[in-house]
Tab-separated table of C-alpha atoms and ligand atoms in Angstrom:
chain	number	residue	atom	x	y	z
A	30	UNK	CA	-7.945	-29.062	25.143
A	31	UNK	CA	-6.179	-27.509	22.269
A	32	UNK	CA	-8.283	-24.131	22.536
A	33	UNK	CA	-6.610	-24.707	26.272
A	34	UNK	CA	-2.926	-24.553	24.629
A	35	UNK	CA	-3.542	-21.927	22.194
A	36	UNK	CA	-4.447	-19.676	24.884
A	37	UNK	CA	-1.683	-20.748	26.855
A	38	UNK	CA	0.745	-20.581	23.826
A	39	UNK	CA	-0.518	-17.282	21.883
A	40	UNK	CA	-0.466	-13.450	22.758
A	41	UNK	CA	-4.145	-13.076	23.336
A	42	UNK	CA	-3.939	-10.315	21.166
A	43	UNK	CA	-3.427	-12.566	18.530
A	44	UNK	CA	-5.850	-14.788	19.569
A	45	UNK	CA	-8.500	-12.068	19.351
A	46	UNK	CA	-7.237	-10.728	15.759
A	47	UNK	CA	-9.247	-11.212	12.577
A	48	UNK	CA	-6.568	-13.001	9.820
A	49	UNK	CA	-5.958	-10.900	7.133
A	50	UNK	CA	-8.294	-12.111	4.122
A	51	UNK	CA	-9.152	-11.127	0.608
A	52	UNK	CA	-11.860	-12.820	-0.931
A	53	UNK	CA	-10.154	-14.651	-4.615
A	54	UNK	CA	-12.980	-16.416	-5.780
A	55	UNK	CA	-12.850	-17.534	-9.651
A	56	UNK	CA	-13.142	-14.456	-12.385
A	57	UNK	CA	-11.736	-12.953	-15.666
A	58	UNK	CA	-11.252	-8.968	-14.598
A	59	UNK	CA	-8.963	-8.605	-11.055
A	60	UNK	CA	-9.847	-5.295	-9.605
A	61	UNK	CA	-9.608	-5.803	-5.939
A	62	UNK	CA	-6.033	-5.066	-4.851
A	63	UNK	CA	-4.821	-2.231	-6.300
A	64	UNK	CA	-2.519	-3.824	-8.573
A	65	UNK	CA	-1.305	-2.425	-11.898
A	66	UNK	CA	-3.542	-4.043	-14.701
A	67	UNK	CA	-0.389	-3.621	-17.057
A	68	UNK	CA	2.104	-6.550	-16.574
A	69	UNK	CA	5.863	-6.103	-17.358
A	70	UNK	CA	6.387	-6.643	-21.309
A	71	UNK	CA	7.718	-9.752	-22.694
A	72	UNK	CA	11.437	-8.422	-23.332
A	73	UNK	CA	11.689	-7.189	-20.140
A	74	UNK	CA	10.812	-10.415	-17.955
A	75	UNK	CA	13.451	-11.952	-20.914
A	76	UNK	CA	16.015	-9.352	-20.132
A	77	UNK	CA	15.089	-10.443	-15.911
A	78	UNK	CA	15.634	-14.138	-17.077
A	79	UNK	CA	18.924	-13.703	-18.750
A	80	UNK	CA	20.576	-12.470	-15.705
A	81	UNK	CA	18.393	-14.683	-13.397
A	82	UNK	CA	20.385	-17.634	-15.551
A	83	UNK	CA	23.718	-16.158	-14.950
A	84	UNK	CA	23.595	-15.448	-11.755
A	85	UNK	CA	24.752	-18.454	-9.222
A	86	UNK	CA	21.762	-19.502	-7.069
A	87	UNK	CA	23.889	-21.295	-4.526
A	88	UNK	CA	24.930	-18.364	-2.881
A	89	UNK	CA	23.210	-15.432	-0.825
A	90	UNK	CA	22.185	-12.841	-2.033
A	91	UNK	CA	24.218	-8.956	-0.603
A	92	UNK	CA	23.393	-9.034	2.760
A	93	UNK	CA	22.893	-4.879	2.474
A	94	UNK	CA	21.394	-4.578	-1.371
A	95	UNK	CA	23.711	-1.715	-2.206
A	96	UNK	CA	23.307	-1.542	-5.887
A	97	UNK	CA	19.516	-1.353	-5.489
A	98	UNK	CA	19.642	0.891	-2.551
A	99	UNK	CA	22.048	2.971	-5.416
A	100	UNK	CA	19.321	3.014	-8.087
A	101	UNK	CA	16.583	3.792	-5.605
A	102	UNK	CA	18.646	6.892	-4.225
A	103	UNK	CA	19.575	8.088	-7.887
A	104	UNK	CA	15.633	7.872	-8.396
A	105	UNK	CA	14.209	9.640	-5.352
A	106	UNK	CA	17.156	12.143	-4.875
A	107	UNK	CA	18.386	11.024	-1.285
A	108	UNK	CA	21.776	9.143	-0.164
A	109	UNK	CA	21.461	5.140	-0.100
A	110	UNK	CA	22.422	5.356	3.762
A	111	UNK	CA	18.933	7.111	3.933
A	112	UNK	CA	17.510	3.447	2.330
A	113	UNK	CA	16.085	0.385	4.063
A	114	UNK	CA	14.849	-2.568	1.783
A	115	UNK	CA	12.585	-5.091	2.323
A	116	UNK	CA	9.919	-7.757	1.111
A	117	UNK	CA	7.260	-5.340	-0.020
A	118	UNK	CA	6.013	-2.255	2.167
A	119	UNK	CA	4.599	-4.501	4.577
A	120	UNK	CA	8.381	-5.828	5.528
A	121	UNK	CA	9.488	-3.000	6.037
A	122	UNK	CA	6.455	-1.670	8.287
A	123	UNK	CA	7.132	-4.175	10.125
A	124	UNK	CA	10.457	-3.942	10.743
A	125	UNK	CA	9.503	-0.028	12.128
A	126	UNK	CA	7.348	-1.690	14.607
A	127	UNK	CA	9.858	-4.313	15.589
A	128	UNK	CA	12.636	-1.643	16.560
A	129	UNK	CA	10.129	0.940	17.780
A	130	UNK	CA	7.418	-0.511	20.256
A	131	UNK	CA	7.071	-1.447	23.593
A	132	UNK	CA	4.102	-2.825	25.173
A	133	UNK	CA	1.487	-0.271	26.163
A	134	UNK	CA	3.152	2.304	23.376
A	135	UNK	CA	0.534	3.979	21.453
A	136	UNK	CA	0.092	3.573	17.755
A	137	UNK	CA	-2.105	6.674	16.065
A	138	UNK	CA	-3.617	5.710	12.884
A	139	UNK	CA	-6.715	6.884	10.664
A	140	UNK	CA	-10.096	5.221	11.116
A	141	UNK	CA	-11.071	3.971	8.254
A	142	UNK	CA	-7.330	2.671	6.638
A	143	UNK	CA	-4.656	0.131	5.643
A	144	UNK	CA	-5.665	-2.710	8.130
A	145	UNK	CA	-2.089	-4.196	8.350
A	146	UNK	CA	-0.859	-1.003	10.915
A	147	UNK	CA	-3.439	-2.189	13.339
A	148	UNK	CA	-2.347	-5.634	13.298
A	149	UNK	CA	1.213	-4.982	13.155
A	150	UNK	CA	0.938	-2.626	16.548
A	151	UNK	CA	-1.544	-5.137	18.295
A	152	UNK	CA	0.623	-8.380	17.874
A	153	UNK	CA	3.498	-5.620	19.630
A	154	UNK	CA	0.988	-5.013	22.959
A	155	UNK	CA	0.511	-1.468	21.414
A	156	UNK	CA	-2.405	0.330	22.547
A	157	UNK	CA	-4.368	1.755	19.316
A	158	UNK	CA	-5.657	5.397	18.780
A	159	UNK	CA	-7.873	6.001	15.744
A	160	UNK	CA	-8.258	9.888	14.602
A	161	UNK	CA	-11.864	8.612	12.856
A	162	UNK	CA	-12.502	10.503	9.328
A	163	UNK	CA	-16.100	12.525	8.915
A	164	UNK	CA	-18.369	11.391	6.380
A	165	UNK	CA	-16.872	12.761	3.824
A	166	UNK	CA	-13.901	10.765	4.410
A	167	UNK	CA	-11.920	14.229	5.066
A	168	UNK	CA	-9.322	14.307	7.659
A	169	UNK	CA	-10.373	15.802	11.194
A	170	UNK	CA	-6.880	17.803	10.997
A	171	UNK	CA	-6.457	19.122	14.770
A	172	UNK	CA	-7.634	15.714	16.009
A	173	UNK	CA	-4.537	13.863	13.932
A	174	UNK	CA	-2.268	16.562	15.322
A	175	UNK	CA	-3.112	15.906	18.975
A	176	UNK	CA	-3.032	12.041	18.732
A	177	UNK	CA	-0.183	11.812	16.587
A	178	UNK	CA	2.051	14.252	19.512
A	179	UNK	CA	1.201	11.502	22.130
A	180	UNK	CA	1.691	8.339	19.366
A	181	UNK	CA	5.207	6.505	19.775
A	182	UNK	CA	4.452	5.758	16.172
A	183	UNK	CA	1.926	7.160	13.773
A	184	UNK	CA	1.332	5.550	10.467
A	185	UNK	CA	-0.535	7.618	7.999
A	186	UNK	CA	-1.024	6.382	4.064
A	187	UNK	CA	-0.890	8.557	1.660
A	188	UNK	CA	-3.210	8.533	-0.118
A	189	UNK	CA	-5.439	6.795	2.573
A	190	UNK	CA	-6.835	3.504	1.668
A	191	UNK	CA	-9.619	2.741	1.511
A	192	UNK	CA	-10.744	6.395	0.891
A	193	UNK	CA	-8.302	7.281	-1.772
A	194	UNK	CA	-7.888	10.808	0.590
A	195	UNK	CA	-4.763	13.011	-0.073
A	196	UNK	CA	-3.105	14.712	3.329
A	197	UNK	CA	-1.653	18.275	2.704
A	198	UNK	CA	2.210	18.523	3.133
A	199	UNK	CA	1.539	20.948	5.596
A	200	UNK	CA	-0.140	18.610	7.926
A	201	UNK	CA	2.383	15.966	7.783
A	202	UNK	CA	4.618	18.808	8.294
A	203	UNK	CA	2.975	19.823	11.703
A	204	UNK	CA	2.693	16.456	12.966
A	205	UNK	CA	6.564	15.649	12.325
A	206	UNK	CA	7.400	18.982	14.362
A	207	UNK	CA	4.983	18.369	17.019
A	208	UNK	CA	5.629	14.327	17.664
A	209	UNK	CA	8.074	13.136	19.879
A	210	UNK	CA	7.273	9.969	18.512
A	211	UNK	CA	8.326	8.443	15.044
A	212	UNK	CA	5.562	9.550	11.833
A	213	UNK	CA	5.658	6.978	8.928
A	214	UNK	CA	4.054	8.167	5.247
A	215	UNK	CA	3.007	5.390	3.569
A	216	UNK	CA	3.019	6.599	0.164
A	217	UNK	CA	2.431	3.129	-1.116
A	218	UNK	CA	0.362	5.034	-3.726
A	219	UNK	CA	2.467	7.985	-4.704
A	220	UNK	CA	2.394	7.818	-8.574
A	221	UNK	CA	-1.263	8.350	-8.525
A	222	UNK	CA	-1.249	11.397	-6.286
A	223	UNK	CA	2.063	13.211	-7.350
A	224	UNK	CA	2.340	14.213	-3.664
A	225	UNK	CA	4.903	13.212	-1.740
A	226	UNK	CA	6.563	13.966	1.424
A	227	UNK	CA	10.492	13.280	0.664
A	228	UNK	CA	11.137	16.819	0.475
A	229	UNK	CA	10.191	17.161	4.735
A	230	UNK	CA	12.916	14.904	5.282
A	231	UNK	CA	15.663	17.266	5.887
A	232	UNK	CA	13.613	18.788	8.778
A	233	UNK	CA	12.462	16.081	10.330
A	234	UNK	CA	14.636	13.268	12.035
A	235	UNK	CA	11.342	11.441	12.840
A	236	UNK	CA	9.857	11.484	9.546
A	237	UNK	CA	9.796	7.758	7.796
A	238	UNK	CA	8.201	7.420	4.314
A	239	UNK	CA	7.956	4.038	2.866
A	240	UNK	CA	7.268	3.078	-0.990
A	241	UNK	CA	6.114	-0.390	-2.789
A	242	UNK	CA	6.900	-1.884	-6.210
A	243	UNK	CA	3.757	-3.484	-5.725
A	244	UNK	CA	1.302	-0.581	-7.293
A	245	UNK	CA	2.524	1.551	-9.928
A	246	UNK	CA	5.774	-0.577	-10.527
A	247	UNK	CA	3.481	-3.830	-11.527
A	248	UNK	CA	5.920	-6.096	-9.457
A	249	UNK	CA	3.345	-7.444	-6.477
A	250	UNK	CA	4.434	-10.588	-7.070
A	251	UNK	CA	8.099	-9.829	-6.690
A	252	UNK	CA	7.390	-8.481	-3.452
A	253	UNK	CA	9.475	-5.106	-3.127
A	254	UNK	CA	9.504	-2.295	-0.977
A	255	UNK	CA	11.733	0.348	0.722
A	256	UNK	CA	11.434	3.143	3.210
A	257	UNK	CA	13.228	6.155	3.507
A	258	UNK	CA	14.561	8.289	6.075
A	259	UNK	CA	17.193	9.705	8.547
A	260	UNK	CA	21.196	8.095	7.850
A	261	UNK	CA	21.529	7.590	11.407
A	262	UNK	CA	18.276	5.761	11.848
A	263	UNK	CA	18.002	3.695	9.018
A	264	UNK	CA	20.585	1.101	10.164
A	265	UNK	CA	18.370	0.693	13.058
A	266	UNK	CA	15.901	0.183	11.119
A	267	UNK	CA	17.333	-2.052	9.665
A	268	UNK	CA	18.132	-4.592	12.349
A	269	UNK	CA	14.799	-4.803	12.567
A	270	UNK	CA	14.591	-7.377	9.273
A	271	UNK	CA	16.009	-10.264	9.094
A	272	UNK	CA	19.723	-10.923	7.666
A	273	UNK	CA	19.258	-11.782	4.119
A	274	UNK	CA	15.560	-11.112	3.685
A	275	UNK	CA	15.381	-9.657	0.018
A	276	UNK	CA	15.727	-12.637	-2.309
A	277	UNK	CA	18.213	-12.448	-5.801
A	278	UNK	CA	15.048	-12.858	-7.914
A	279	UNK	CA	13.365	-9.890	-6.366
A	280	UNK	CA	16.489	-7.734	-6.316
A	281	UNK	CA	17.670	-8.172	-9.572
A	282	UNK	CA	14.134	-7.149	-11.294
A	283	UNK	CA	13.789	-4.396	-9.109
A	284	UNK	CA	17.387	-3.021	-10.395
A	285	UNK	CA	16.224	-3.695	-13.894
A	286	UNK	CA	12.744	-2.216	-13.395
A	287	UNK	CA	14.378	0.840	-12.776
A	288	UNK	CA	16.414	0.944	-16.211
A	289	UNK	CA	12.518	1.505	-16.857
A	290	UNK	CA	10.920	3.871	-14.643
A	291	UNK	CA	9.732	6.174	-17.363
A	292	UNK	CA	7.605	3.247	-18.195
A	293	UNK	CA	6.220	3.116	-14.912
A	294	UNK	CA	5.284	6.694	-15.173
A	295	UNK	CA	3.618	6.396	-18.415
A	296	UNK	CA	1.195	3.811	-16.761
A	297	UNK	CA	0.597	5.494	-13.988
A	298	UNK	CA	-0.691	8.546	-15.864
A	299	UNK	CA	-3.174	6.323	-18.039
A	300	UNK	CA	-4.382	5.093	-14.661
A	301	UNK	CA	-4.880	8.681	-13.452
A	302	UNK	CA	-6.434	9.408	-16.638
A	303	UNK	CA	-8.831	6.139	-16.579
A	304	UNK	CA	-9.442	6.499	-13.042
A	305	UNK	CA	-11.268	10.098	-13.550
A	306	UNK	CA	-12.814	9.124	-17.003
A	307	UNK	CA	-14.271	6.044	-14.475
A	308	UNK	CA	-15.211	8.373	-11.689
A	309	UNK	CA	-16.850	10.904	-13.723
A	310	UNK	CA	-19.093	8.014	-15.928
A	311	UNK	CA	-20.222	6.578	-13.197
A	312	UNK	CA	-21.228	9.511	-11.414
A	313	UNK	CA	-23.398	10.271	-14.521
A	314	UNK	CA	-25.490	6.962	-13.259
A	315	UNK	CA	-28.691	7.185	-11.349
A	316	UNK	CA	-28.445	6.119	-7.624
A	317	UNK	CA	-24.443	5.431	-8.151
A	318	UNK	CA	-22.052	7.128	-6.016
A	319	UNK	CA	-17.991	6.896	-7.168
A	320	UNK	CA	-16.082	8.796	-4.459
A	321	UNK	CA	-13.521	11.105	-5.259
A	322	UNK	CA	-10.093	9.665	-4.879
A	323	UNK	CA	-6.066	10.575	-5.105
A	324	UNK	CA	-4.924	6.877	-5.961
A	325	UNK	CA	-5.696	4.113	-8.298
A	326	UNK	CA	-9.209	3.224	-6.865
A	327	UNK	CA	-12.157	4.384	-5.280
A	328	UNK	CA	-15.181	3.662	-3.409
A	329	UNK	CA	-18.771	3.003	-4.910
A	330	UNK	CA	-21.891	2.646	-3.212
A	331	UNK	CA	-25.127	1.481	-5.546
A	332	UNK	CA	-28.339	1.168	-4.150
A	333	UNK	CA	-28.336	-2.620	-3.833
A	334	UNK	CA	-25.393	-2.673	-0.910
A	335	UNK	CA	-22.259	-3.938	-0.736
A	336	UNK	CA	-22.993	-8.026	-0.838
A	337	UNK	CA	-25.045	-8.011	-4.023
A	338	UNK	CA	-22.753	-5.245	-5.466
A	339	UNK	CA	-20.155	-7.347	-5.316
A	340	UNK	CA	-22.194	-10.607	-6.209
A	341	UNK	CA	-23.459	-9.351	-9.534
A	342	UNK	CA	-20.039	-7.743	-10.507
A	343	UNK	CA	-18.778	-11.276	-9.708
A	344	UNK	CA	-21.360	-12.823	-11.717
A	345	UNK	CA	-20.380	-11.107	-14.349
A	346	UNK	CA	-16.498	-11.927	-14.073
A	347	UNK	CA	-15.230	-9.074	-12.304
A	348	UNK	CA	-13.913	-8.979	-8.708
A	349	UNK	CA	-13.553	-6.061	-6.345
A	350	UNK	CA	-13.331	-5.861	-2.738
A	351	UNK	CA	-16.212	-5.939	-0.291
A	352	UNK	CA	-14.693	-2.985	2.162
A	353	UNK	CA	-18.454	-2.973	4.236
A	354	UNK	CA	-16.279	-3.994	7.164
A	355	UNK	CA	-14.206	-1.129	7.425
A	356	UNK	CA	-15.807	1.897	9.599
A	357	UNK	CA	-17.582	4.325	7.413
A	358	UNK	CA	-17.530	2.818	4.483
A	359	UNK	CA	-20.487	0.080	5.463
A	360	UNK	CA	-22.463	0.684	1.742
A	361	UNK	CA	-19.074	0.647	0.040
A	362	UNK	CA	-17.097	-1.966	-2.251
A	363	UNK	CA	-13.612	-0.422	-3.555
A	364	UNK	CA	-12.765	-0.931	-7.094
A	365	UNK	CA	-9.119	-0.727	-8.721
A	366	UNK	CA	-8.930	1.264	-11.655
A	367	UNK	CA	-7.691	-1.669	-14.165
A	368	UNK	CA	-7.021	-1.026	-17.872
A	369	UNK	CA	-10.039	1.021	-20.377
A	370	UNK	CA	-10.976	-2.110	-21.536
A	371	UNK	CA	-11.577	-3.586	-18.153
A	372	UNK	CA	-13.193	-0.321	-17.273
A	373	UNK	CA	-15.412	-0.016	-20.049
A	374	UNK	CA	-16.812	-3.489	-18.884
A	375	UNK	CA	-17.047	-2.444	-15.296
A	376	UNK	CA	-19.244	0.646	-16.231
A	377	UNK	CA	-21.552	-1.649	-18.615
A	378	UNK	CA	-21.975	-4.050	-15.891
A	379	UNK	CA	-22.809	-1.554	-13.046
A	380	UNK	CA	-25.566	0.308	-15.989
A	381	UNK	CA	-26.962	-3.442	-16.169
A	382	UNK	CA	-27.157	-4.120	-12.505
A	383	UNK	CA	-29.177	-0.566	-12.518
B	403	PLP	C1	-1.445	1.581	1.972
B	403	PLP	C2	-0.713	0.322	1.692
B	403	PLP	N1	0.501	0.153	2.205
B	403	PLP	C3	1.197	-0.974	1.990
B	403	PLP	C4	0.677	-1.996	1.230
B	403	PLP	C5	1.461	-3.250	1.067
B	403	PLP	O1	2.331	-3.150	0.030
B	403	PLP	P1	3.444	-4.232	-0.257
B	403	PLP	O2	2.915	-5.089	-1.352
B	403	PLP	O3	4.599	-3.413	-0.691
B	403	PLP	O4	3.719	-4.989	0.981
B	403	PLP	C6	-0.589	-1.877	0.670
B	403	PLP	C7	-1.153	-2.970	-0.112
B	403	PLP	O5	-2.254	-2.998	-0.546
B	403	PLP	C8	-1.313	-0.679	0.921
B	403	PLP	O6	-2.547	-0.511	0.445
């Protein structure tokens, strides 16, 4: 009987969707979401808390976060009308699909990749196209090109996740030119590459790149992101979120954060650094594969499989995240880069399990 209601009551494309999980069992090292390993120092979460405390929390917060959207556009070199903020990357994702989709619309997106584009263009009656990448998880370039003309909306990371694979400029560049439809960058992982696309802006009215706090910034539990793009359609944009969505708390870190973005860069070259030192060592390992990557993980198949992979890295206290599901990478787990400490441990543990 209730099956009977949900069926009557839910899109069945929700019905058939997986829920987004991520497996969080117990552990001491966190390497499964790409997070920074580095949290905020003590003075700055004080400096946060200061003007947390005098700041009233009985009223809203700016319904358009202008001094933010200020910062931001002092920091990436646009104008704040080019600025859309919301909840994390994700928000504003979603907002693009909310303002941009009709049913039947196709959504082009890589095959393997970030699973929240499929799920956001499914719940909209979207119809999914997947340019698939080879083995070698490299880009099948005049495939993209030719789905991503037809695609209403095309939704490309980079760097890709879970593959950690960088997309020349040039491409992007092409597929802007040649789709009629809108192309969104997610350069969610940007300080780990030092490639971005912000500079194709000018040329192309269609051309959407969004950005997190959630990576490189250390702030995933703040929940910050932005996107950036045409004047005239980010206030479209826009009316895709919710009035009032960004909360004080996350707004007025974010501005401080900022204050510090030298800090931000600092980490993210150790990370660079640490993630090559990690690739390279465990290369070096018999029967070990660490796959080359632009971003602040990458994937590792061992001769034992993904399930016991991850088992005995578990067992001994580290957690990473079982990506066997995603197509192509069926032997794979994908491991964050976390600090040379954590790193060092990984590499023992992985010589053990050998
Ligand atoms: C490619 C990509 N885009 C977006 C996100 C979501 O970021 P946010 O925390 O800003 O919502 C992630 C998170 O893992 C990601 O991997």
């Amino acid at each position: 009987m209730a099956e009977k209601k949900l069926k009557d009551w839910i899109k069945p494309e929700v019905l058939a969707q997986p829920a987004y999980r991520v497996k969080s069992p117990g552990h001491q090292i966190k390497l499964n979401q790409n997070e920074s390993p580095w949290d905020w120092p003590i003075d700055f979460k004080q400096k946060v808390l200061k003007r947390l405390l005098e700041t009233p929390w009985n009223r809203y917060p700016d319904l358009i976060p202008n001094r933010l959207k200020k910062k931001l556009s002092e920091l990436i070199d646009v104008s704040p009308q080019q600025i859309v903020v919301g909840k994390g990357s994700n928000e504003v994702l979603q907002a693009l699909a909310t303002v941009i989709l009709r049913p039947g619309d196709e959504v082009c997106i890589l095959a393997p990749t970030f699973a929240v584009y499929r799920m956001l263009g499914e719940q909209r009656s979207a119809v999914i196209t997947e340019s698939v990448l080879d083995k070698e998880f490299r880009v099948d370039e005049e495939d993209l090109l030719r789905k991503s003309q037809r695609a209403k909306l095309t939704i490309i990371p980079n760097p890709n996740t879970p593959t950690g694979t960088l997309l020349p400029l040039e491409l992007i560049d092409k597929m802007a030119a040649g789709a009629d439809g809108v192309i969104v960058v997610d350069e969610a992982y940007v300080d780990f590459s030092g490639v971005t696309a912000l500079s194709l802006l000018e040329n192309h009215p269609n051309l959407v790149i969004t950005r997190t706090f959630s990576k490189a910034f250390a702030l995933a539990g703040f929940r910050m992101g932005y996107a950036v793009m045409a004047a005239d359609l980010a206030p479209e944009v826009q009316k895709g979120l919710l009035p009032f969505n960004m909360d004080i708390p996350s707004l007025l870190t974010a501005e401080i954060l900022l204050d510090h973005a030298e800090w931000v860069q600092t980490r993210a070259g150790q990370i660079r650094k640490e993630r090559d030192r990690l690739i390279a060592r465990l290369n070096d390992l018999p029967g070990i594969t660490a796959w080359p990557s632009h971003s602040n993980f990458f994937l590792l198949e061992t001769p034992f499989g993904p399930e016991k992979t991850f088992d005995f890295l578990l067992s001994r206290g580290i957690l990473v995240r079982d990506v066997s599901g995603y197509p192509g990478c069926e032997n794979m787990v994908r491991i964050t880069v976390g600090t040379p400490e954590e790193n060092d441990i990984l590499c023992w543990a992985i010589e053990e399990m050998l």
